Short mmCIF file of C-alpha atoms in Angstrom, two decimals:
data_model
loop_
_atom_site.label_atom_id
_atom_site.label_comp_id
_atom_site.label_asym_id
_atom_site.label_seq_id
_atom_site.Cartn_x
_atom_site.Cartn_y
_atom_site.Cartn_z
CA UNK A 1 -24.20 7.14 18.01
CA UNK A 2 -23.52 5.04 21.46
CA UNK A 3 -24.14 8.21 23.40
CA UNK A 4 -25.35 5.73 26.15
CA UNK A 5 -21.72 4.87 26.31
CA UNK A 6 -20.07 7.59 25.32
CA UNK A 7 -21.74 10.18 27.63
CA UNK A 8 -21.08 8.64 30.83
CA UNK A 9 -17.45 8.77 30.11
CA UNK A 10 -17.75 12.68 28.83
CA UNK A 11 -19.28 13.69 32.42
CA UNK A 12 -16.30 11.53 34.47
CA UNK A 13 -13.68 13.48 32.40
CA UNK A 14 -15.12 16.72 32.37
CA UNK A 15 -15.11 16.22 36.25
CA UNK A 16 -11.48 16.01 36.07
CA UNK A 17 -11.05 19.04 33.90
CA UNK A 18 -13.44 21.09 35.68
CA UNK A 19 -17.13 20.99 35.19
CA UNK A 20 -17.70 24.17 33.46
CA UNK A 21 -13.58 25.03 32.04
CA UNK A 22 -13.21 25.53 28.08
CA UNK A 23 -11.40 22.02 28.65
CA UNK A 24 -14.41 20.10 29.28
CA UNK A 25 -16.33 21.64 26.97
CA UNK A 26 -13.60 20.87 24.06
CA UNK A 27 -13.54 17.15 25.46
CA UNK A 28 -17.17 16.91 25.59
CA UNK A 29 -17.19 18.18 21.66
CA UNK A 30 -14.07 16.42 20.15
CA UNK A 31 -14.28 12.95 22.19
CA UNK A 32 -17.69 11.64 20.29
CA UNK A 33 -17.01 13.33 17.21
CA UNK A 34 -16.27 10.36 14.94
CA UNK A 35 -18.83 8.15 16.63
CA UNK A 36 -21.53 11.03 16.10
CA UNK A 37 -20.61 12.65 13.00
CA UNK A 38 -18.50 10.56 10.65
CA UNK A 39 -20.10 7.05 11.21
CA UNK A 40 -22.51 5.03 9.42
CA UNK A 41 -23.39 1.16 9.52
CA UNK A 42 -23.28 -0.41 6.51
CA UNK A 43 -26.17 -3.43 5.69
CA UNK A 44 -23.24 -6.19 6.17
CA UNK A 45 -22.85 -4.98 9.94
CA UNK A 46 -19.41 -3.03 9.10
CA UNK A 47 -18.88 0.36 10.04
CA UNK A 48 -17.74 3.13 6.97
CA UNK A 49 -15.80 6.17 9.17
CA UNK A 50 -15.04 9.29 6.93
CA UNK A 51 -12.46 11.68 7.42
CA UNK A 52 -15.27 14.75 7.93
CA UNK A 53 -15.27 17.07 5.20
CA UNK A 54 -14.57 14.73 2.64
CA UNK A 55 -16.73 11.72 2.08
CA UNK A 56 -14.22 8.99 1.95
CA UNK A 57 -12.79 6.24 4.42
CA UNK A 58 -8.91 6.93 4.71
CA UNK A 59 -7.35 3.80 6.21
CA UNK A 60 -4.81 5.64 8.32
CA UNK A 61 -7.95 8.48 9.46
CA UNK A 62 -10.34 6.08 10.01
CA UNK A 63 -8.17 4.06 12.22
CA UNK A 64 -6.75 6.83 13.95
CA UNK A 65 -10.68 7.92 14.32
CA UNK A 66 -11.36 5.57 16.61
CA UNK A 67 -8.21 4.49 18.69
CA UNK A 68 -9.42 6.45 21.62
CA UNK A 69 -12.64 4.60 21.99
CA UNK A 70 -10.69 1.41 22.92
CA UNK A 71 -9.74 1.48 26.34
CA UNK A 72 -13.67 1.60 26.27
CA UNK A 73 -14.17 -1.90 24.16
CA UNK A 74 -13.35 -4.16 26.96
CA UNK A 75 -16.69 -3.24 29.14
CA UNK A 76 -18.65 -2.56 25.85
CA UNK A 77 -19.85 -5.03 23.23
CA UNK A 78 -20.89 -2.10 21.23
CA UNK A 79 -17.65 -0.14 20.89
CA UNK A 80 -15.72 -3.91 20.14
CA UNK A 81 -18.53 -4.25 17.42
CA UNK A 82 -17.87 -0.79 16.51
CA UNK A 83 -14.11 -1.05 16.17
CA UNK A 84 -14.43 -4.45 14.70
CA UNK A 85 -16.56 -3.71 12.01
CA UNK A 86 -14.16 -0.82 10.92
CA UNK A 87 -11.52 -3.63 10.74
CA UNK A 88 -13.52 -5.90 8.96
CA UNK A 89 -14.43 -3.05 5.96
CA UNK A 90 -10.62 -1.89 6.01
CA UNK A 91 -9.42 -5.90 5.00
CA UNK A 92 -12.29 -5.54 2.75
CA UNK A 93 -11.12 -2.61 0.75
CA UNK A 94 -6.91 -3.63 1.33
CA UNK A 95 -7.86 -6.67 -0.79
CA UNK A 96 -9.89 -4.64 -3.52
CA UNK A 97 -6.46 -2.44 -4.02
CA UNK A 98 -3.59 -2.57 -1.27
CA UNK A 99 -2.52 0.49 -3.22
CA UNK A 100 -5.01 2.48 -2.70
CA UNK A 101 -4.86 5.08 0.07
CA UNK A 102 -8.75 6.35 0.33
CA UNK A 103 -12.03 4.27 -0.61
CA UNK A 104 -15.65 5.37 -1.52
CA UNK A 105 -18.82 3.78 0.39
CA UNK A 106 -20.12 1.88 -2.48
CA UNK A 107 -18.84 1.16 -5.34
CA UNK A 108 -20.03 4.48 -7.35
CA UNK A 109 -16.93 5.84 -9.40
CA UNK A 110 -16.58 8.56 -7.10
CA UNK A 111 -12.93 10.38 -6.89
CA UNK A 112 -10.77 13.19 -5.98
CA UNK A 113 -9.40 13.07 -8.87
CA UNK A 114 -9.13 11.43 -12.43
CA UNK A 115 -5.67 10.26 -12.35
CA UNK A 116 -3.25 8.34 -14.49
CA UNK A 117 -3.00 5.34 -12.08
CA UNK A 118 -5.30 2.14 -11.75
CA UNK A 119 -8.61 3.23 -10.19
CA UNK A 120 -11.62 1.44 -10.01
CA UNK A 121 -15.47 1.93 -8.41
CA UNK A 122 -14.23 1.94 -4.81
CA UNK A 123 -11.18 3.89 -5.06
CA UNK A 124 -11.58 7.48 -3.79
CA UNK A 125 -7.56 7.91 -4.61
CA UNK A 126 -4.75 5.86 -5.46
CA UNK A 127 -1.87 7.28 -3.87
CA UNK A 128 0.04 4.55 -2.23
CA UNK A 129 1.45 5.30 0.97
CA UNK A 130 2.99 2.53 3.35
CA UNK A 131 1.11 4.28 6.67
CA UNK A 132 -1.91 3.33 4.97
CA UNK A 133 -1.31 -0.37 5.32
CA UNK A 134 0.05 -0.19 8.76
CA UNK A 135 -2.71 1.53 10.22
CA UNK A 136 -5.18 -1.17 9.85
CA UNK A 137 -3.13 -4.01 11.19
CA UNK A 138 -2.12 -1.74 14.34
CA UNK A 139 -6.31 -1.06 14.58
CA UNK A 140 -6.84 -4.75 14.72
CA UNK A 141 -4.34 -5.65 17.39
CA UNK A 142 -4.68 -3.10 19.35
CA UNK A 143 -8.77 -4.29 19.59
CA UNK A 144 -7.39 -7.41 20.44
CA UNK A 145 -5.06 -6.76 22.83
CA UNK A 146 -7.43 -4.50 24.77
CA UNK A 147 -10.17 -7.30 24.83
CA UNK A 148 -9.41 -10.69 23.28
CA UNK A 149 -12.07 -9.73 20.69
CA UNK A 150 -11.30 -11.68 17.46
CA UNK A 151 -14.31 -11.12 15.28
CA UNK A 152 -12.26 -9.23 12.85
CA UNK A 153 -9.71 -11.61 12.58
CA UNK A 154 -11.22 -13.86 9.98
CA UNK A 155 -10.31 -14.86 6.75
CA UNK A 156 -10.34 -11.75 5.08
CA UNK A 157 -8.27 -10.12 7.67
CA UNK A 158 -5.78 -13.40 7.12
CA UNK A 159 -5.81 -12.35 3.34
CA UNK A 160 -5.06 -9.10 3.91
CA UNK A 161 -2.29 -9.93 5.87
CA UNK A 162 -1.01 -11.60 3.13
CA UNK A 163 -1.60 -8.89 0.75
CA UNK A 164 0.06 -6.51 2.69
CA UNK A 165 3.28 -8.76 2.71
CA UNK A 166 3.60 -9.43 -0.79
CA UNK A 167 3.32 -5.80 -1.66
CA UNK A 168 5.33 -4.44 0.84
CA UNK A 169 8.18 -7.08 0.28
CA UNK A 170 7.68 -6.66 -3.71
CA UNK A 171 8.26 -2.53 -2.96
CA UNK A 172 11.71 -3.57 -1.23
CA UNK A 173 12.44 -3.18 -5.49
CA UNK A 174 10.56 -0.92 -6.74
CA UNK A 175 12.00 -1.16 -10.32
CA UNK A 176 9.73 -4.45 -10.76
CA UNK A 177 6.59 -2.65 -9.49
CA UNK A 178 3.38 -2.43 -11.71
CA UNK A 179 2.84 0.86 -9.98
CA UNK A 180 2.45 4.30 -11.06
CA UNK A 181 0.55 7.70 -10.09
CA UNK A 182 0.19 11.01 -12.16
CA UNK A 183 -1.93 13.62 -11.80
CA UNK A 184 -2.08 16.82 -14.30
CA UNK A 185 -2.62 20.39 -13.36
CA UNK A 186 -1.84 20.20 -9.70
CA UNK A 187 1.11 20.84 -7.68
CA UNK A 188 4.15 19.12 -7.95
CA UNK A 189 3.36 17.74 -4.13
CA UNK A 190 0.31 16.27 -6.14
CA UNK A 191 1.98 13.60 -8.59
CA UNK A 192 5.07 11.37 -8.96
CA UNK A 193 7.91 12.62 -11.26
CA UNK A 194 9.65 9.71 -13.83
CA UNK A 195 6.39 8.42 -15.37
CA UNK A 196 4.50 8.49 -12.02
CA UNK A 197 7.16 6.28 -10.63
CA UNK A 198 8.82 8.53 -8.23
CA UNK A 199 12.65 9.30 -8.01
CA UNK A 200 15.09 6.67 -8.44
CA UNK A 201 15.83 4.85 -5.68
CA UNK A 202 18.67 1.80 -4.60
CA UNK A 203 17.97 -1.48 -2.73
CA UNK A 204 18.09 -1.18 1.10
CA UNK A 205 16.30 -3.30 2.54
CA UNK A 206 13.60 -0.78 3.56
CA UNK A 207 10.02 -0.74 1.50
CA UNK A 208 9.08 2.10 -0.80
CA UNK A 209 6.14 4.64 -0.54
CA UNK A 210 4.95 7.11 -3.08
CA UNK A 211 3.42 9.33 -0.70
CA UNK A 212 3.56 10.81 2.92
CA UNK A 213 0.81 10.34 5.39
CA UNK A 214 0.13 13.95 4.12
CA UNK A 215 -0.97 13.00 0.84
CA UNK A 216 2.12 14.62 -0.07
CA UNK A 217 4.67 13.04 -2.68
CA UNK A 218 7.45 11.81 -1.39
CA UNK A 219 10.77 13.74 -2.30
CA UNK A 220 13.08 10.42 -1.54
CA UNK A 221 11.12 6.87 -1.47
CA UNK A 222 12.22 5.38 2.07
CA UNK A 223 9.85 7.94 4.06
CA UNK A 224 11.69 7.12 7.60
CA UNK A 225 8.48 7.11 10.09
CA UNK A 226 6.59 5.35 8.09
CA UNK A 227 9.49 2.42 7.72
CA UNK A 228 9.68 2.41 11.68
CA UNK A 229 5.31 1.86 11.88
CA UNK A 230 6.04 -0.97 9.01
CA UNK A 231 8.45 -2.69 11.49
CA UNK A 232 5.71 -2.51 14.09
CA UNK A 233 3.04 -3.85 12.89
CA UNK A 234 4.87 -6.49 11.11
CA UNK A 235 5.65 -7.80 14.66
CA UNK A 236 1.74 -7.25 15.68
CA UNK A 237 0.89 -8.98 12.12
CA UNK A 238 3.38 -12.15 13.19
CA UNK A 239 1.80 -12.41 16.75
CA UNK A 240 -1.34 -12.43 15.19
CA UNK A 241 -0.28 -15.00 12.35
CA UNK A 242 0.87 -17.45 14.76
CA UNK A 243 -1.46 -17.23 17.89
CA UNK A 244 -5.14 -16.70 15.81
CA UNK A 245 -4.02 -18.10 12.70
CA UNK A 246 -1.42 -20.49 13.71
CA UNK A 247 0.25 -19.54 10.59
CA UNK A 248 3.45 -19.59 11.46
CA UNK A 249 5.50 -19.47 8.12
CA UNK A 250 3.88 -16.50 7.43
CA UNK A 251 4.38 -15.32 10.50
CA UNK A 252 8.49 -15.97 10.01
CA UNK A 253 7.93 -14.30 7.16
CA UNK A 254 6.88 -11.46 8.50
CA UNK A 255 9.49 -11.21 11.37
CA UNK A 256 12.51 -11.64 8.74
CA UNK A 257 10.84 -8.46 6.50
CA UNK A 258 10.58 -6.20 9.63
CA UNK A 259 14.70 -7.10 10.90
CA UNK A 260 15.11 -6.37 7.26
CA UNK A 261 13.42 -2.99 7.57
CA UNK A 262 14.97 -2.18 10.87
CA UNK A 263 18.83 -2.52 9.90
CA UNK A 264 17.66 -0.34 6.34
CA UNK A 265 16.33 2.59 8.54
CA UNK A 266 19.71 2.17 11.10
CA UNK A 267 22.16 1.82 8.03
CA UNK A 268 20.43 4.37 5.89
CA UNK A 269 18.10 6.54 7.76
CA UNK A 270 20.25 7.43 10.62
CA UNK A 271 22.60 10.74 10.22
CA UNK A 272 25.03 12.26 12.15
CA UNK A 273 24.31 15.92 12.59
CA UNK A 274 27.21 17.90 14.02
CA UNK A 275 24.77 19.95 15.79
CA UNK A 276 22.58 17.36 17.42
CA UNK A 277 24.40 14.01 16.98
CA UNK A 278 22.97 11.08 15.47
CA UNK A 279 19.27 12.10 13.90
CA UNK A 280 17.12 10.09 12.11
CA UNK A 281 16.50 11.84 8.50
CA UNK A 282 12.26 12.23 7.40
CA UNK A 283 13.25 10.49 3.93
CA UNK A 284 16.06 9.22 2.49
CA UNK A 285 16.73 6.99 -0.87
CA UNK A 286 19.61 4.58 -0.61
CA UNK A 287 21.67 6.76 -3.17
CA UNK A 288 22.97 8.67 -0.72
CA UNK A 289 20.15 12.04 -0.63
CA UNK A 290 18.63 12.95 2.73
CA UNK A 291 15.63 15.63 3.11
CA UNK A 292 16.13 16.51 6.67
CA UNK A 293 12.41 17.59 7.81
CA UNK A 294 8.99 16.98 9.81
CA UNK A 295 5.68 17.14 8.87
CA UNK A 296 2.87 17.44 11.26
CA UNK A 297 1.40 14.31 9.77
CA UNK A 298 1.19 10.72 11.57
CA UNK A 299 3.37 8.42 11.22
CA UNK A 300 5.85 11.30 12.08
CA UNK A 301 9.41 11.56 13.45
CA UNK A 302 7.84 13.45 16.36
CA UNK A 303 5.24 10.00 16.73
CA UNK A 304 8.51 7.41 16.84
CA UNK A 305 7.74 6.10 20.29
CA UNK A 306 3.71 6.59 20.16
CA UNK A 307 4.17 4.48 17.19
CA UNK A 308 6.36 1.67 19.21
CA UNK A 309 9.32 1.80 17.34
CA UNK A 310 11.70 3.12 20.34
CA UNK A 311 10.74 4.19 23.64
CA UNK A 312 11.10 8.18 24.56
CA UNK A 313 14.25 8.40 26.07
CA UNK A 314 16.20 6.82 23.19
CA UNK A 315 19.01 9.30 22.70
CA UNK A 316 18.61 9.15 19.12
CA UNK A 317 15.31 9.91 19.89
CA UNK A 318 15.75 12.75 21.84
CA UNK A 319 18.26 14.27 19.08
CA UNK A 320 15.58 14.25 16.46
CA UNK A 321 13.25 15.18 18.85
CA UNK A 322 15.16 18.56 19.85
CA UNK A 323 15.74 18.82 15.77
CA UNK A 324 12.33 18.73 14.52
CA UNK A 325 11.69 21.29 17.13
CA UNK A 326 13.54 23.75 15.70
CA UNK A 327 14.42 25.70 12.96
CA UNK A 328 16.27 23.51 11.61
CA UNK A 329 13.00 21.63 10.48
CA UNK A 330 11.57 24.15 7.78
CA UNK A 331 7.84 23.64 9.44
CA UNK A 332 8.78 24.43 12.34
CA UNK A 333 7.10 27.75 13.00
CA UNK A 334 6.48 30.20 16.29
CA UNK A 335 3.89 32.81 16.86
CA UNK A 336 2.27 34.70 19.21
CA UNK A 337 -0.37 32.50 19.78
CA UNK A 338 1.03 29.00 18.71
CA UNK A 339 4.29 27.68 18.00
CA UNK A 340 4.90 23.78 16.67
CA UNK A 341 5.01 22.04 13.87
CA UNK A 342 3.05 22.37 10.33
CA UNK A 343 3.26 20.64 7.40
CA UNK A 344 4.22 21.45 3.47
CA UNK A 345 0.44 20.54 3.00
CA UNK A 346 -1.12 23.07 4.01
CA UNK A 347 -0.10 27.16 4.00
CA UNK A 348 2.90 28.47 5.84
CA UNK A 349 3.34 29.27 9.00
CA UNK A 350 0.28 27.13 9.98
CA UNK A 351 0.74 24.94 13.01
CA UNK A 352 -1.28 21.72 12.94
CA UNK A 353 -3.25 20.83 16.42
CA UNK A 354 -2.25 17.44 15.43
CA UNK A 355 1.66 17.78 15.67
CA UNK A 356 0.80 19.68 19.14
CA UNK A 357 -0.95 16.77 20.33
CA UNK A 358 1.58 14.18 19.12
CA UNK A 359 3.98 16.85 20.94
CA UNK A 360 2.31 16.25 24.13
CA UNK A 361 1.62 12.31 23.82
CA UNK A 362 5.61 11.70 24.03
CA UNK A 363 6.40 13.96 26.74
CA UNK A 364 6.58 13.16 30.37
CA UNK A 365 7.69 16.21 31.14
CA UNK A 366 4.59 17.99 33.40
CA UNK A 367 5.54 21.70 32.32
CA UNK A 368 5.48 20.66 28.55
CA UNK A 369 2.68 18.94 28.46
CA UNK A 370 0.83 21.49 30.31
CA UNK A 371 2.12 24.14 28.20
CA UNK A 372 0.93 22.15 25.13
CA UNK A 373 -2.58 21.59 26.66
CA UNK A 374 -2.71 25.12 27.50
CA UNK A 375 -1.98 25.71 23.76
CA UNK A 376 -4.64 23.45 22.17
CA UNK A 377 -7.13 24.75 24.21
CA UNK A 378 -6.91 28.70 23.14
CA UNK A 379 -6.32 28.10 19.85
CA UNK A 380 -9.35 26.77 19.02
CA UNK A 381 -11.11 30.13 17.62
CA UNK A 382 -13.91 29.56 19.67
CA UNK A 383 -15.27 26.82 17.88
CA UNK A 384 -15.42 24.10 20.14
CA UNK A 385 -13.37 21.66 17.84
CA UNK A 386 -9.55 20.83 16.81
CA UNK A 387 -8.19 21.83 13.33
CA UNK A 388 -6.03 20.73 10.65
CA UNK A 389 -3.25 23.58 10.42
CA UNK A 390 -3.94 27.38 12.57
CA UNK A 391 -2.02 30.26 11.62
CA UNK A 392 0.32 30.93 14.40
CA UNK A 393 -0.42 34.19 15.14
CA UNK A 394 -4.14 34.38 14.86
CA UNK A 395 -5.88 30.79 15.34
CA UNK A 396 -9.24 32.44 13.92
CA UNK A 397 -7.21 31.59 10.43
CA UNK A 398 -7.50 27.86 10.22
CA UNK A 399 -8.22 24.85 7.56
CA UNK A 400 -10.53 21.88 8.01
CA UNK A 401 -13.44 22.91 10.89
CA UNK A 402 -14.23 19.68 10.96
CA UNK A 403 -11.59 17.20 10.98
CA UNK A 404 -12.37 14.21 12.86
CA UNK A 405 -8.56 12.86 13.34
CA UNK A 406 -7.59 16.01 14.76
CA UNK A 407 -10.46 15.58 17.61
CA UNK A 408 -10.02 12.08 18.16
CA UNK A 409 -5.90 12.80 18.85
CA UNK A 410 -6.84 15.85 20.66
CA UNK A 411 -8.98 13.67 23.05
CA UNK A 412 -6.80 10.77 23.49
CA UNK A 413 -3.83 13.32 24.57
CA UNK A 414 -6.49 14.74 27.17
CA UNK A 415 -5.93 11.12 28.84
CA UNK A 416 -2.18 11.73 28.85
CA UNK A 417 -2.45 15.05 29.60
CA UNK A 418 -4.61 13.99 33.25
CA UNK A 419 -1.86 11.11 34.26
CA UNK A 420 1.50 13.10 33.88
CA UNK A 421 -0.23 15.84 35.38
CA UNK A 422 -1.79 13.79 38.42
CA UNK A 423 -4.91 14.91 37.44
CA UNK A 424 -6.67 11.79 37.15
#
């Protein structure tokens, strides 16, 4: 799909990598993966992207997907279509159930699962997770922002909005949410403890998330990166409120929640460590509990400033930064043939190619960003394509061969990796 488009750009960047390297030929398989293998166009003009082996549309994978395509929208009606119509089926399904984390194509019953939760035709899962509602509202600006397009901004995406406001300030209490999650004969990762209604948790001004961009349960409720993307996009969702929409109470609204947010994650979320200084904890719960961790996952610690939330030299930053990437984070792991961060979600002493890119996409540092490059690319196993976790001594040992996030992040850090280099 838009090979037209897509190829042109494939031969310009192999160029840059050299013609015939392993680089180029990684680019030339991971860049059009989504748009060749986990696309389809649905009747209504909207686009359904899957996560690859599974057959459902994540709203955080799906709009990670496709990110790297936009710097192509502006000269390209058919990538701005493309990204649009993604947009337009994520309001659809945020407005079915803002809860919901994964969604089927049509409405057929189909699940991972048959959980105690609310779960209807189009839900794939129901594990609410706050990335999953910031994803689609940084998707949509970001289209905007790179091209003025505002097909996708219509009245659904206005409703959404809305939707995505009420829950998220109703979740500042938890205790008066309807919502609940349990599944039986799983891991404990795999379902909420107290009635599917998570640990307890005290009022800080932050919103609560059942789960981790993982999939993973949270341990504490107030999962720290994902607070920092929720302060984000609330700013994206109030420019867009008051310049498309001219909805400006709304758009108040939406700047008061994200302060809100912000001085929760600064009162609550920030620890000093006598090793590294002020840190920011992974999750935290108001009651006075940290879990001091990373997880490969996006939003990440790792991700703060890819995300927006602070810029890269923020000494907080910096102190997390050097924390995560150690052994004081428990998935922190080194091998012989790749060291970096993995994730409680998949086995030990698997690094993800994901964390290695996000590694690389927030370094300036040449040498690092080399070294991570150099990294990505042999680790591989010969297949051509990115991974979900490798085992750090032998990256033959791998989950997910076809994981379109993974492919899409490995080709937009290919971008980063060509400027700090001076390459491009």
């Amino acid at each position: 799909m838009f090979e037209t488009i897509l190829d042109p750009e494939i031969r310009r960047v192999g160029k840059l990598l050299g013609e015939d390297s392993k680089a180029a030929k990684l680019f030339a398989n991971c860049y059009p993966n989504t748009a060749a293998t986990t696309t389809r166009r649905e009747e209504d003009g909207t686009y359904f992207v899957f996560t690859g082996d599974i057959p459902a549309l994540w709203l955080r994978d799906s709009s990670a997907q496709v990110r790297h395509y936009l710097p192509l929208a502006k000269d390209h009606e058919e990538i701005r279509l493309y990204i649009s119509g993604l947009s337009r089926r994520q309001a659809k399904y945020i407005l079915i159930d803002p809860y919901a984390n994964a969604f089927n194509e049509e409405a057929n019953g189909k699940c991972w699962s048959h959980d105690r939760t609310k779960q209807g035709p189009w839900v794939w899962e129901h594990k609410y997770e706050v990335d999953s509602l910031c994803y689609p509202i940084q998707l949509a600006y970001l289209l905007w922002k790179s091209c003025g397009e505002t097909s996708h901004l219509d009245e659904n995406f206005h409703k959404a909005l809305k939707t995505i406001f009420d829950v998220w300030t109703l979740e500042t209490h938890h205790e008066n949410s309807a919502y609940y999650f349990e599944r039986t004969n799983c891991p404990e990762s795999d379902t909420l403890p107290n009635g599917g209604k998570g640990n307890p948790v005290a009022y800080t001004g932050m919103t609560w998330s059942g789960f981790r961009p993982s999939d993973d349960a949270c341990r504490y409720g107030y999962l720290i990166p994902s607070e920092m993307f929720a302060v984000v996009v609330l700013g994206y969702a109030s420019e867009i409120l008051t310049q498309v929409y001219q909805d400006r109470d709304l758009a108040l609204q939406m700047s008061r929640l994200a302060a809100q947010i912000r001085q929760g994650i600064e009162t609550f979320g920030k620890v000093h460590d006598p090793e590294f200084g002020d840190v920011y904890c992974y999750e935290c719960d108001g009651l006075g509990h940290y879990h001091f961790m990373e997880d490969a996952n996006v939003p990440s610690l790792l991700s703060i400033p890819y995300l927006g939330y602070t810029t890269a030299d923020d000494p907080v930053y910096q102190n997390t930064r050097r924390m995560i990437l150690s052994k004081r984070n428990p998935y922190y792991y080194e091998g012989s043939a790749i060291s970096g961060i993995g994730s409680p979600h998949t086995p030990p002493e698997y690094v993800w190619h994901i964390a290695l890119s996000m590694q690389g996409l927030t370094s300036q540092d040449p040498e690092e960003v080399t070294r991570l490059f150099d990294m990505l690319i042999s680790s591989d196993a010969d297949t051509g394509f990115m991974h979900e976790g490798v085992y750090r001594n032998d990256p033959s040992q791998f989950t997910r061969p076809w994981f379109a996030w993974s492919n899409s992040l490995f080709s937009e850090f290919v971008y980063h990796y060509l400027e700090v280099t001076k390459k491009a």
